[in-house]
CSV table of C-alpha atoms and ligand atoms in Angstrom, one decimal:
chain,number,residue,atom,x,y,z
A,18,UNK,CA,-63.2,-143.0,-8.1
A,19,UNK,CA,-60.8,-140.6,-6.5
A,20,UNK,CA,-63.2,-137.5,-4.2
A,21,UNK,CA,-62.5,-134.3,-6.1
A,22,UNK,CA,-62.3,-131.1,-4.5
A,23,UNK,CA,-60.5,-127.5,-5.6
A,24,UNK,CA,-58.1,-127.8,-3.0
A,25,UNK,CA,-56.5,-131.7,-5.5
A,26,UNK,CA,-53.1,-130.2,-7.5
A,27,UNK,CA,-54.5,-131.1,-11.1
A,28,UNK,CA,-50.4,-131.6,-12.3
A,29,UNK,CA,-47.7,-132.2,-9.7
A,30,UNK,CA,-44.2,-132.6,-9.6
A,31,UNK,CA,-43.7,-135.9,-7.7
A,32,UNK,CA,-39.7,-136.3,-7.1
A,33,UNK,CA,-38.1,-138.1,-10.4
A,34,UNK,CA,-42.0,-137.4,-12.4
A,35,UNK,CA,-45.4,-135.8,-13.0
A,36,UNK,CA,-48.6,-136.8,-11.4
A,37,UNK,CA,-51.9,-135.2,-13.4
A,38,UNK,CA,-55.2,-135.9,-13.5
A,39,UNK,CA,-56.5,-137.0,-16.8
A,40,UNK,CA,-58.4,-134.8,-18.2
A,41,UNK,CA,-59.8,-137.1,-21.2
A,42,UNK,CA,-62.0,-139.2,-19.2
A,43,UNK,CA,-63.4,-136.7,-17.0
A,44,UNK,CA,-66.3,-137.3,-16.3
A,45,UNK,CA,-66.6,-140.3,-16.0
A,46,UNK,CA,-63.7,-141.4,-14.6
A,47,UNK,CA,-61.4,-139.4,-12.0
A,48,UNK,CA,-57.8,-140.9,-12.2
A,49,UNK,CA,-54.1,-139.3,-12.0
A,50,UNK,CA,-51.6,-140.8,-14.7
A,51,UNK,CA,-47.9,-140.3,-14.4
A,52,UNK,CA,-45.8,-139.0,-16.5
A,53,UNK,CA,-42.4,-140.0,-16.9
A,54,UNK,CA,-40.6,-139.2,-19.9
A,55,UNK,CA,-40.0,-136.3,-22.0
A,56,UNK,CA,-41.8,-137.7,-25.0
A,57,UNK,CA,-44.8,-138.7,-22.8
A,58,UNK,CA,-45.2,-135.0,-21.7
A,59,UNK,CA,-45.5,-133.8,-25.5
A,60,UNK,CA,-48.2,-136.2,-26.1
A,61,UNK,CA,-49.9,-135.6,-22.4
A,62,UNK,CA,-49.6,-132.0,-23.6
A,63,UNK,CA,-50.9,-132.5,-27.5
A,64,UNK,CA,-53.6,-135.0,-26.5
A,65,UNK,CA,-54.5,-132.8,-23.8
A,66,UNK,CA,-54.6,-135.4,-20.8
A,67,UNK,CA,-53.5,-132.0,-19.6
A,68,UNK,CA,-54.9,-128.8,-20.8
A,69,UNK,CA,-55.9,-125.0,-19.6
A,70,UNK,CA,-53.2,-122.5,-20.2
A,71,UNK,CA,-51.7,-122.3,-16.5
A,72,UNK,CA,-51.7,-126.5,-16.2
A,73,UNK,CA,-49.9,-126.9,-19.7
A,74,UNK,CA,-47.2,-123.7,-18.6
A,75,UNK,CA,-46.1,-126.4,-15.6
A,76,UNK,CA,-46.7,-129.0,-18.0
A,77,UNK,CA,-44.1,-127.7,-20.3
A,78,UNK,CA,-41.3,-126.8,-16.9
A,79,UNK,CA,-41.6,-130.2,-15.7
A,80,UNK,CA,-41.3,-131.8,-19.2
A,81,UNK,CA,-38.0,-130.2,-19.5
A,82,UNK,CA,-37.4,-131.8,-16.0
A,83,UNK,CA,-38.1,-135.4,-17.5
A,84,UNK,CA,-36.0,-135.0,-20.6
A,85,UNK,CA,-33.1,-133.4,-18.4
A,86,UNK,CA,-33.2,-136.9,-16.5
A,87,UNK,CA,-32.5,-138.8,-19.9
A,88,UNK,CA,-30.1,-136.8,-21.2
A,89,UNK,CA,-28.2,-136.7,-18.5
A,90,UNK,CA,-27.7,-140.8,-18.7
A,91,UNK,CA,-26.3,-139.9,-22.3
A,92,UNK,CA,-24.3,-137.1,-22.1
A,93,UNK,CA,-21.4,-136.4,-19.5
A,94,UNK,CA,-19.9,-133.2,-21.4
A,95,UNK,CA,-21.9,-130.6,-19.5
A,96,UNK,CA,-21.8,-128.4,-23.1
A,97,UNK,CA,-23.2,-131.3,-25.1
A,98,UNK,CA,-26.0,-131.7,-22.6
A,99,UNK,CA,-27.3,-128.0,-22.3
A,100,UNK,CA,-27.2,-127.9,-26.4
A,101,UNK,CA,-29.7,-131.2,-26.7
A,102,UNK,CA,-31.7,-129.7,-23.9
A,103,UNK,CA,-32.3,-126.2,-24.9
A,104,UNK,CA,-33.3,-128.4,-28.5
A,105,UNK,CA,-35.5,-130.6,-26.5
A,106,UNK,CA,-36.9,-127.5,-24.5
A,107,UNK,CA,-37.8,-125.8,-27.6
A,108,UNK,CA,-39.4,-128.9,-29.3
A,109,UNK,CA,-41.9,-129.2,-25.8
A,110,UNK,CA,-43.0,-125.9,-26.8
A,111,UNK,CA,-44.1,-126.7,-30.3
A,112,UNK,CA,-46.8,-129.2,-28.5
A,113,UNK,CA,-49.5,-126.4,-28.1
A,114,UNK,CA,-48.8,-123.3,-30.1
A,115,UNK,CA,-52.0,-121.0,-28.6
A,116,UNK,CA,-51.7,-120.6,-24.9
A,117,UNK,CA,-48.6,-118.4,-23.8
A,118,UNK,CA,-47.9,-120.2,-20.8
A,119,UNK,CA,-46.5,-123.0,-21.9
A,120,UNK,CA,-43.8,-120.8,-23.1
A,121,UNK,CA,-43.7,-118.7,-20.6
A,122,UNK,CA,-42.7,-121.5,-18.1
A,123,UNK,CA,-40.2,-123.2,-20.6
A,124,UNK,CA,-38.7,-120.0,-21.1
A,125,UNK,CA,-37.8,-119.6,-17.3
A,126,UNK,CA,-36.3,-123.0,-17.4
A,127,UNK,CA,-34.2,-122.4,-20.4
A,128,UNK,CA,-32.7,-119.1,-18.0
A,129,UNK,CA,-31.6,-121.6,-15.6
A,130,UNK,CA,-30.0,-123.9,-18.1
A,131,UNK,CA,-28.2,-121.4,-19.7
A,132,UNK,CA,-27.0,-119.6,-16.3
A,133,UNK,CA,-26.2,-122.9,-14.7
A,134,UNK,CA,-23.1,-123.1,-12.9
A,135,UNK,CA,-22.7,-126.4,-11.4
A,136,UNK,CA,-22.3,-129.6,-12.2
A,137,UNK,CA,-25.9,-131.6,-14.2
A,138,UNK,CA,-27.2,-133.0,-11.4
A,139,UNK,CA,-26.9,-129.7,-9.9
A,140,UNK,CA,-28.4,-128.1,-12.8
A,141,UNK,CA,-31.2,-130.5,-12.5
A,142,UNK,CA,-32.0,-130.3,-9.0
A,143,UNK,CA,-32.6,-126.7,-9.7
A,144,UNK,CA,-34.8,-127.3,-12.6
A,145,UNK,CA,-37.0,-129.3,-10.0
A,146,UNK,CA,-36.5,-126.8,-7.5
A,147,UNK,CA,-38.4,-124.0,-9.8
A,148,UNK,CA,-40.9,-126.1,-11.6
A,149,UNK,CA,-42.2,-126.9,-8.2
A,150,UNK,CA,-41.9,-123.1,-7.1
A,151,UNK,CA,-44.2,-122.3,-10.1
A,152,UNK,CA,-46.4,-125.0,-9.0
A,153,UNK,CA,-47.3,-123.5,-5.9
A,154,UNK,CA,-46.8,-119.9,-7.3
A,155,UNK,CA,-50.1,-121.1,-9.5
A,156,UNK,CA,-52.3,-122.0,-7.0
A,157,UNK,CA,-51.5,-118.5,-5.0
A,158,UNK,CA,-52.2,-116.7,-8.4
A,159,UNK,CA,-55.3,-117.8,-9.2
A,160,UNK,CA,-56.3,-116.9,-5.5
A,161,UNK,CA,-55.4,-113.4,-5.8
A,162,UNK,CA,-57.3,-113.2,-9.2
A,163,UNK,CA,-60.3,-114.8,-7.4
A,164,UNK,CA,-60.4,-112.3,-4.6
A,165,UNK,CA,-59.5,-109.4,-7.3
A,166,UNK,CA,-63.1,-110.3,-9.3
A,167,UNK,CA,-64.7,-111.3,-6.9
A,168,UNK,CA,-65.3,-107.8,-6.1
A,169,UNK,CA,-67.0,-107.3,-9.2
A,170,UNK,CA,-69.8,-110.0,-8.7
A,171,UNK,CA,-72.8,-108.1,-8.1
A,172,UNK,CA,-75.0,-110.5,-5.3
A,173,UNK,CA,-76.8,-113.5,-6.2
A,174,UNK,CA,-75.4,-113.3,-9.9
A,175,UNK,CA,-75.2,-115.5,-12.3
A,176,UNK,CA,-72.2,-115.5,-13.7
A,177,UNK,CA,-71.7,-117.2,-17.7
A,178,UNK,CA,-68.2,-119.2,-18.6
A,179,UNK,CA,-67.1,-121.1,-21.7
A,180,UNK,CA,-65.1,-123.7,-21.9
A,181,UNK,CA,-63.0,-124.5,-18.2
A,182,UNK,CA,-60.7,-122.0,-16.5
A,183,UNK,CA,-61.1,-124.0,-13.4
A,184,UNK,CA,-58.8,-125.7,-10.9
A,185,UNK,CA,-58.6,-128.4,-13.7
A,186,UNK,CA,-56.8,-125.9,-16.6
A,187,UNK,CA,-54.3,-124.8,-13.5
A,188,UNK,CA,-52.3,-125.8,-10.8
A,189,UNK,CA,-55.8,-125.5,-8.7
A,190,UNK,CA,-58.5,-122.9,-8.1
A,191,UNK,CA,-58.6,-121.7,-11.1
A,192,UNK,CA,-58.6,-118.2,-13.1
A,193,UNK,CA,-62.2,-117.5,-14.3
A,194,UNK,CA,-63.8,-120.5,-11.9
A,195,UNK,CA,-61.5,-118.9,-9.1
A,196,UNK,CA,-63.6,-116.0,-9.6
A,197,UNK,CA,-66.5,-118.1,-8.7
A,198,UNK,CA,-65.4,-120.1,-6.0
A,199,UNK,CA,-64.0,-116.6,-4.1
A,200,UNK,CA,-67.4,-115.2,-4.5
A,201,UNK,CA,-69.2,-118.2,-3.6
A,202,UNK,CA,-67.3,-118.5,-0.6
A,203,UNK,CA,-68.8,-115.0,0.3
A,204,UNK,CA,-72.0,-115.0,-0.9
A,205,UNK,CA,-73.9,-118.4,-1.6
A,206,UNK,CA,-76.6,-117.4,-3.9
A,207,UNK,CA,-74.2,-117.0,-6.5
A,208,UNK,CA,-74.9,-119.2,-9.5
A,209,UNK,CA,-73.1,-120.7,-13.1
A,210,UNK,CA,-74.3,-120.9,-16.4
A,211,UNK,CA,-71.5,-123.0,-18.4
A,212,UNK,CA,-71.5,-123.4,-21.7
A,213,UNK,CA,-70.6,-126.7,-23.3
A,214,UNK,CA,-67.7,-126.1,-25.3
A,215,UNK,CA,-68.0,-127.7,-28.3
A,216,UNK,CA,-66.1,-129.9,-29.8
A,217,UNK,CA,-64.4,-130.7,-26.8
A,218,UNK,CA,-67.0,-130.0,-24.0
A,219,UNK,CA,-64.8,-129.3,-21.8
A,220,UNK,CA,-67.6,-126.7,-20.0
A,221,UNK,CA,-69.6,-129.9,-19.9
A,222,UNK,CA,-66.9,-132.5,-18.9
A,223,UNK,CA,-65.2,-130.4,-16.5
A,224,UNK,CA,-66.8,-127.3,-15.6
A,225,UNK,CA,-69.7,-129.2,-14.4
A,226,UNK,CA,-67.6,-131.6,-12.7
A,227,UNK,CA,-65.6,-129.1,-10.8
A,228,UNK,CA,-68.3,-126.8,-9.7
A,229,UNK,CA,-70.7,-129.6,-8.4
A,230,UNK,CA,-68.0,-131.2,-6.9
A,231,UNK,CA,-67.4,-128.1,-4.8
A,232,UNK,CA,-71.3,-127.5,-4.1
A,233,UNK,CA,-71.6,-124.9,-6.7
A,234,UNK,CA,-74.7,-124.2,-8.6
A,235,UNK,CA,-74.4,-124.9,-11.7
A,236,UNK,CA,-76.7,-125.1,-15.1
A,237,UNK,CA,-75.3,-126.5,-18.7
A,238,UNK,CA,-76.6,-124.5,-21.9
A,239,UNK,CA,-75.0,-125.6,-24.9
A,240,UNK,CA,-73.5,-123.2,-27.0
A,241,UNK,CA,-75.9,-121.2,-29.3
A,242,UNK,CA,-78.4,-120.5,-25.8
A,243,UNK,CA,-76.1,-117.7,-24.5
A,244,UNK,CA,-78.0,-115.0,-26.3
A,245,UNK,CA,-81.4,-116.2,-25.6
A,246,UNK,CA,-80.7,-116.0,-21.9
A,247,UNK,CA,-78.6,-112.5,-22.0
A,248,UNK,CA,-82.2,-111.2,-23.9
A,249,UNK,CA,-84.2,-112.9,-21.1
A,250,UNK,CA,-82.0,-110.9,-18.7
A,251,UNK,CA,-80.9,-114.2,-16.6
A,252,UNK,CA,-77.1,-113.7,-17.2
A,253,UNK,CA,-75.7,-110.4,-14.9
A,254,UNK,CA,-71.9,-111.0,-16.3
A,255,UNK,CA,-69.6,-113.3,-18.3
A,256,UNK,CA,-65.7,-114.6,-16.7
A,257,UNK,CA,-64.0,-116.7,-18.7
A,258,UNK,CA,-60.4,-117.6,-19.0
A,259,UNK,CA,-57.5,-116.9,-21.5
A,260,UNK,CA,-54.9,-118.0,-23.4
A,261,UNK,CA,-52.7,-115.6,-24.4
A,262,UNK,CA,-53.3,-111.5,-24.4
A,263,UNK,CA,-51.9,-109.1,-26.7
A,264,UNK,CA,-50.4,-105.6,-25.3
A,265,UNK,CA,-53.7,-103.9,-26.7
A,266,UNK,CA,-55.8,-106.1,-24.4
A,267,UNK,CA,-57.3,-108.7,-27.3
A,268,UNK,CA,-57.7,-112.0,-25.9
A,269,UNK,CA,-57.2,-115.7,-27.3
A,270,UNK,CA,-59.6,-118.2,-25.5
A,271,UNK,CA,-61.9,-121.4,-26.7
A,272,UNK,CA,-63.2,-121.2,-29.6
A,273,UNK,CA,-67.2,-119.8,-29.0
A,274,UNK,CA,-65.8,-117.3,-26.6
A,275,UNK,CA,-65.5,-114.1,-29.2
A,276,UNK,CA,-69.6,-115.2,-29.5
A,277,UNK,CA,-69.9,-114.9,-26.5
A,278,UNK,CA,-68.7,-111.0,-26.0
A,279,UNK,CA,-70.4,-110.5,-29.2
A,280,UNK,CA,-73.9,-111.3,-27.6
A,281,UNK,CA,-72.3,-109.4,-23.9
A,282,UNK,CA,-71.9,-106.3,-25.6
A,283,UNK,CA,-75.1,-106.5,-27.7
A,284,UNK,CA,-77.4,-107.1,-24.1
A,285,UNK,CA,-75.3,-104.7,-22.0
A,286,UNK,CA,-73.9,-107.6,-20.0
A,287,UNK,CA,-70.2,-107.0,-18.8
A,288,UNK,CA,-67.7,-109.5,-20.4
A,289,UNK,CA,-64.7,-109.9,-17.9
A,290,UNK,CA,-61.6,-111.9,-18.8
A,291,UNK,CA,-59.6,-113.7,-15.5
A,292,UNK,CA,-56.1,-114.7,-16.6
A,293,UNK,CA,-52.4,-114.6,-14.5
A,294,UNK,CA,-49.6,-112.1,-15.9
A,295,UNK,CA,-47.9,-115.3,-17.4
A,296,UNK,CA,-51.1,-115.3,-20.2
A,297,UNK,CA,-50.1,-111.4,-21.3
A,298,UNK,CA,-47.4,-111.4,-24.3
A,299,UNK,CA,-46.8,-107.8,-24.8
A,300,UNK,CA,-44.4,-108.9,-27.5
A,301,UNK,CA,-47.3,-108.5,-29.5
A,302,UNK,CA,-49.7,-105.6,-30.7
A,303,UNK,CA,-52.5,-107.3,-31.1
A,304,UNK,CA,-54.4,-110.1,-31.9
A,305,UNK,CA,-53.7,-111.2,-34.8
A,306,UNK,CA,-50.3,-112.0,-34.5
A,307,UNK,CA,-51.5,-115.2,-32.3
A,308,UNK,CA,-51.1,-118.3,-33.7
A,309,UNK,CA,-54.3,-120.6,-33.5
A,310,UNK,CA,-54.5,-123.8,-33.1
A,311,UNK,CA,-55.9,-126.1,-35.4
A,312,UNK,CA,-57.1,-129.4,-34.2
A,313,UNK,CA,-58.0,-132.9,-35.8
A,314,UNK,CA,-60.9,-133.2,-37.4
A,315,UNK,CA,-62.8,-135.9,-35.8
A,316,UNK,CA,-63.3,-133.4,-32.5
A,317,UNK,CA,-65.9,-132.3,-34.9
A,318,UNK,CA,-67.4,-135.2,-36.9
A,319,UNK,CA,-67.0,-137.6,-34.1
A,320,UNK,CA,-68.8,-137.5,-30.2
A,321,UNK,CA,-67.6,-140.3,-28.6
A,322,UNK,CA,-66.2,-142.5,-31.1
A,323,UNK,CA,-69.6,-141.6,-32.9
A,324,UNK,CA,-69.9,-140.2,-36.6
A,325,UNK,CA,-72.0,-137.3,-36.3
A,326,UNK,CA,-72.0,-136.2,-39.8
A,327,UNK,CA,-72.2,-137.1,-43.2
A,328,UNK,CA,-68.9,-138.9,-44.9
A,329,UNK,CA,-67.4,-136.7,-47.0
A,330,UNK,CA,-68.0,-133.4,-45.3
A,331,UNK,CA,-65.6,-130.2,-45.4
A,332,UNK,CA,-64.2,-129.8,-41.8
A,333,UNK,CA,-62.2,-126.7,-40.4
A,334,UNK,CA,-61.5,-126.9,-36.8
A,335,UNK,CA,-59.9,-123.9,-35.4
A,336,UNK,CA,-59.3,-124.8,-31.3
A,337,UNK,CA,-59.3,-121.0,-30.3
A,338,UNK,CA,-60.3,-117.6,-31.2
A,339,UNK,CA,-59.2,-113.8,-30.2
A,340,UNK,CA,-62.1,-111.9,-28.3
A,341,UNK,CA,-61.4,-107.9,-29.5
A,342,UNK,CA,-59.9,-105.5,-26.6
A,343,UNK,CA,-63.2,-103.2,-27.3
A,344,UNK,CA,-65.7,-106.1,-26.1
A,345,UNK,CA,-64.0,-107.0,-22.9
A,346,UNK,CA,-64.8,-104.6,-19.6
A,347,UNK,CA,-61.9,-106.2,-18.0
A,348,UNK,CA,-59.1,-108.7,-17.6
A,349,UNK,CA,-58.9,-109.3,-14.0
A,350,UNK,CA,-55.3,-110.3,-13.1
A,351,UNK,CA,-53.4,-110.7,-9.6
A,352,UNK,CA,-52.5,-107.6,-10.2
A,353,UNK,CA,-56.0,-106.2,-10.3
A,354,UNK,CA,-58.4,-105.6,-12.6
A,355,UNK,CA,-57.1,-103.3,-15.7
A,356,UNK,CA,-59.0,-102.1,-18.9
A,357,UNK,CA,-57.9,-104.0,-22.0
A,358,UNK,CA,-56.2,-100.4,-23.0
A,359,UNK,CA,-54.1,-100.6,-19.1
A,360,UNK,CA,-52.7,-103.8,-20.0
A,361,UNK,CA,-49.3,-102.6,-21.8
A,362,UNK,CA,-48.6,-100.4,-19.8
A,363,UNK,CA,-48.9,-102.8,-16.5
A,364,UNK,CA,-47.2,-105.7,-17.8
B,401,MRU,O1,-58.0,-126.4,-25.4
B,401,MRU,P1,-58.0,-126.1,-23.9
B,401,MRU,O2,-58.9,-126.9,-23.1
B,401,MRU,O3,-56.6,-126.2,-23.4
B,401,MRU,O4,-58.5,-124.6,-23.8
B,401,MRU,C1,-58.5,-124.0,-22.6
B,401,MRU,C2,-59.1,-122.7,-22.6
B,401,MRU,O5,-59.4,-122.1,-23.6
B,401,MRU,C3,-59.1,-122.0,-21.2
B,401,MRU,O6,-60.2,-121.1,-21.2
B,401,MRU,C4,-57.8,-121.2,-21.0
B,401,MRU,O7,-56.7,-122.0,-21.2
B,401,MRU,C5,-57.8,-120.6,-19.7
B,401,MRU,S1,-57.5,-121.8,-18.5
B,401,MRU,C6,-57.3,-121.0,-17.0
């Protein structure tokens, strides 16, 4: 098993492919997969070997990378080729339709196709050339929106997440967990309480995994215990990530998280949101004009292969849902830190 630390790039740009960790076996397996064909990245993306906002947004500019590299073994007529890839660009982008990233990214490859100059190798090599610019561009983010929140982590807190905005859902480092690791770096005594994310656990599969890893302190709660620990006082603020925000400041994240802010606001306990500018669409108001995803049904009836349920059952399994702009005390950004009510007029 491969030794994980914050400091492994969780999606990578590797010459002619991807390398990304898979983040369906986590934990119990560590292992990278590569990635090597346009197709491959959709599914990567819709199975979520790769997942978290930021990761899928490089996801999606390196996918349009890898179907670049097939086209251009079918196409010579430079016009011809830019047509089937702006198609193919716009297809990668139906893989996911919650988190704004992965348009976000797509979108400033599709400027370079469409401003291209030279010849489609050319046009190519400069694909590569900013896919791996927004690589490292991710990892410096998430830095900046450590240091930015960590300054609002009293000492010795203990700090609540759902779901995993960690070095695994980015480049590395991490949005919300970044938040944790720069205030664990300056004061130890800090602490996690991560919820486990159902259906997908991914606070249990890799929240846990990441934070141990790095020597973090770290306690799993399932889902429904959040409110019994805010009423015992034991919880001193809540970080999590984001999906997409809306110019009023209302934020998409994992399903459970609007529960969450629900309970933070109830017990006084400040409900932060840690995202990059590249999660703020302030094309729209609010929201409810995001689209959430709605995922297969046997993320609910199923753990691990395992009915769960009765046969028969109604299911409904919405994969997101939009935390109000009057719950959240902040959305700490690179940027800074802004009041949901700052956001459109900062971004
Ligand atoms: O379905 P997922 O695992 O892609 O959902 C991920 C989340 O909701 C994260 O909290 C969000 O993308 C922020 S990641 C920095």
């Amino acid at each position: 098993m491969v030794e994980f630390n914050s400091r492994i790039k969780t999606i990578e740009w590797v010459d002619t492919y991807s390398k990304m960790v898979d983040q369906t076996i986590i934990p119990y397996e560590f292992k990278y997969v590569n990635i090597t064909t346009g197709e491959d990245m959709y599914d990567a993306i819709k199975t979520m070997i790769v997942r978290g906002a930021p990761a899928i947004g490089i996801a999606g500019a390196q996918g349009v990378i890898l179907f670049a590299q097939e086209l251009e073994k079918k196409y010579t007529d430079k016009a011809e080729f830019i047509k089937k890839l702006l198609e193919k660009a716009d297809y990668l982008v139906t893989s996911r339709p919650t988190a704004v990233n992965l348009k976000w990214a797509i979108e400033k490859q599709k400027e370079i196709i469409k401003s291209s100059k030279g010849s489609i190798k050319e046009l190519i090599s400069e694909l590569k050339t900013n896919a791996v610019k927004l690589e490292n561009e991710d990892i410096e983010i998430n830095k900046k929106i450590g240091d930015n929140g960590a300054k609002i982590v009293p000492n010795g807190a203990t700090i609540l997440t759902h779901c995993n905005a960690g070095a695994l859902a980015t480049v590395g480092y991490g949005t919300a967990l970044g938040v944790v690791r720069s205030a664990f770096a300056k004061d130890n005594t800090v602490q996690v309480f991560a919820d486990e994310t159902r259906p997908r656990q991914q606070g249990a599969r890799l929240t846990t995994f990441e934070l141990t890893m790095d020597g973090i302190p770290t306690t799993l709660i399932t889902d429904g215990m959040c409110s019994y620990f805010m009423k015992k006082g034991m919880i001193d603020l809540v970080v999590v990530g984001a999906d997409r925000i809306a110019a009023n400041g209302d934020a998409a994240n994992k399903i459970g998280t609007y529960t969450v802010a629900i309970s933070a606001k109830y017990h006084n306990v400040p409900f932060y949101v840690a995202a990059p500018a590249s999660t703020i669409d302030t094309s729209i108001k609010s929201g409810d004009e995001i689209v959430i995803e709605e995922r297969s049904h046997e993320e609910v009836t199923h753990i691990n292969g395992k009915r769960i349920c009765a046969e028969g059952v109604n299911i409904i399994n919405p994969g997101f849902d939009v935390t109000p702009a009057e719950l959240i005390t902040g959305i700490i950004t690179e940027k800074g830190i802004f009041k949901p009510e700052e956001i459109k007029d900062n971004f």
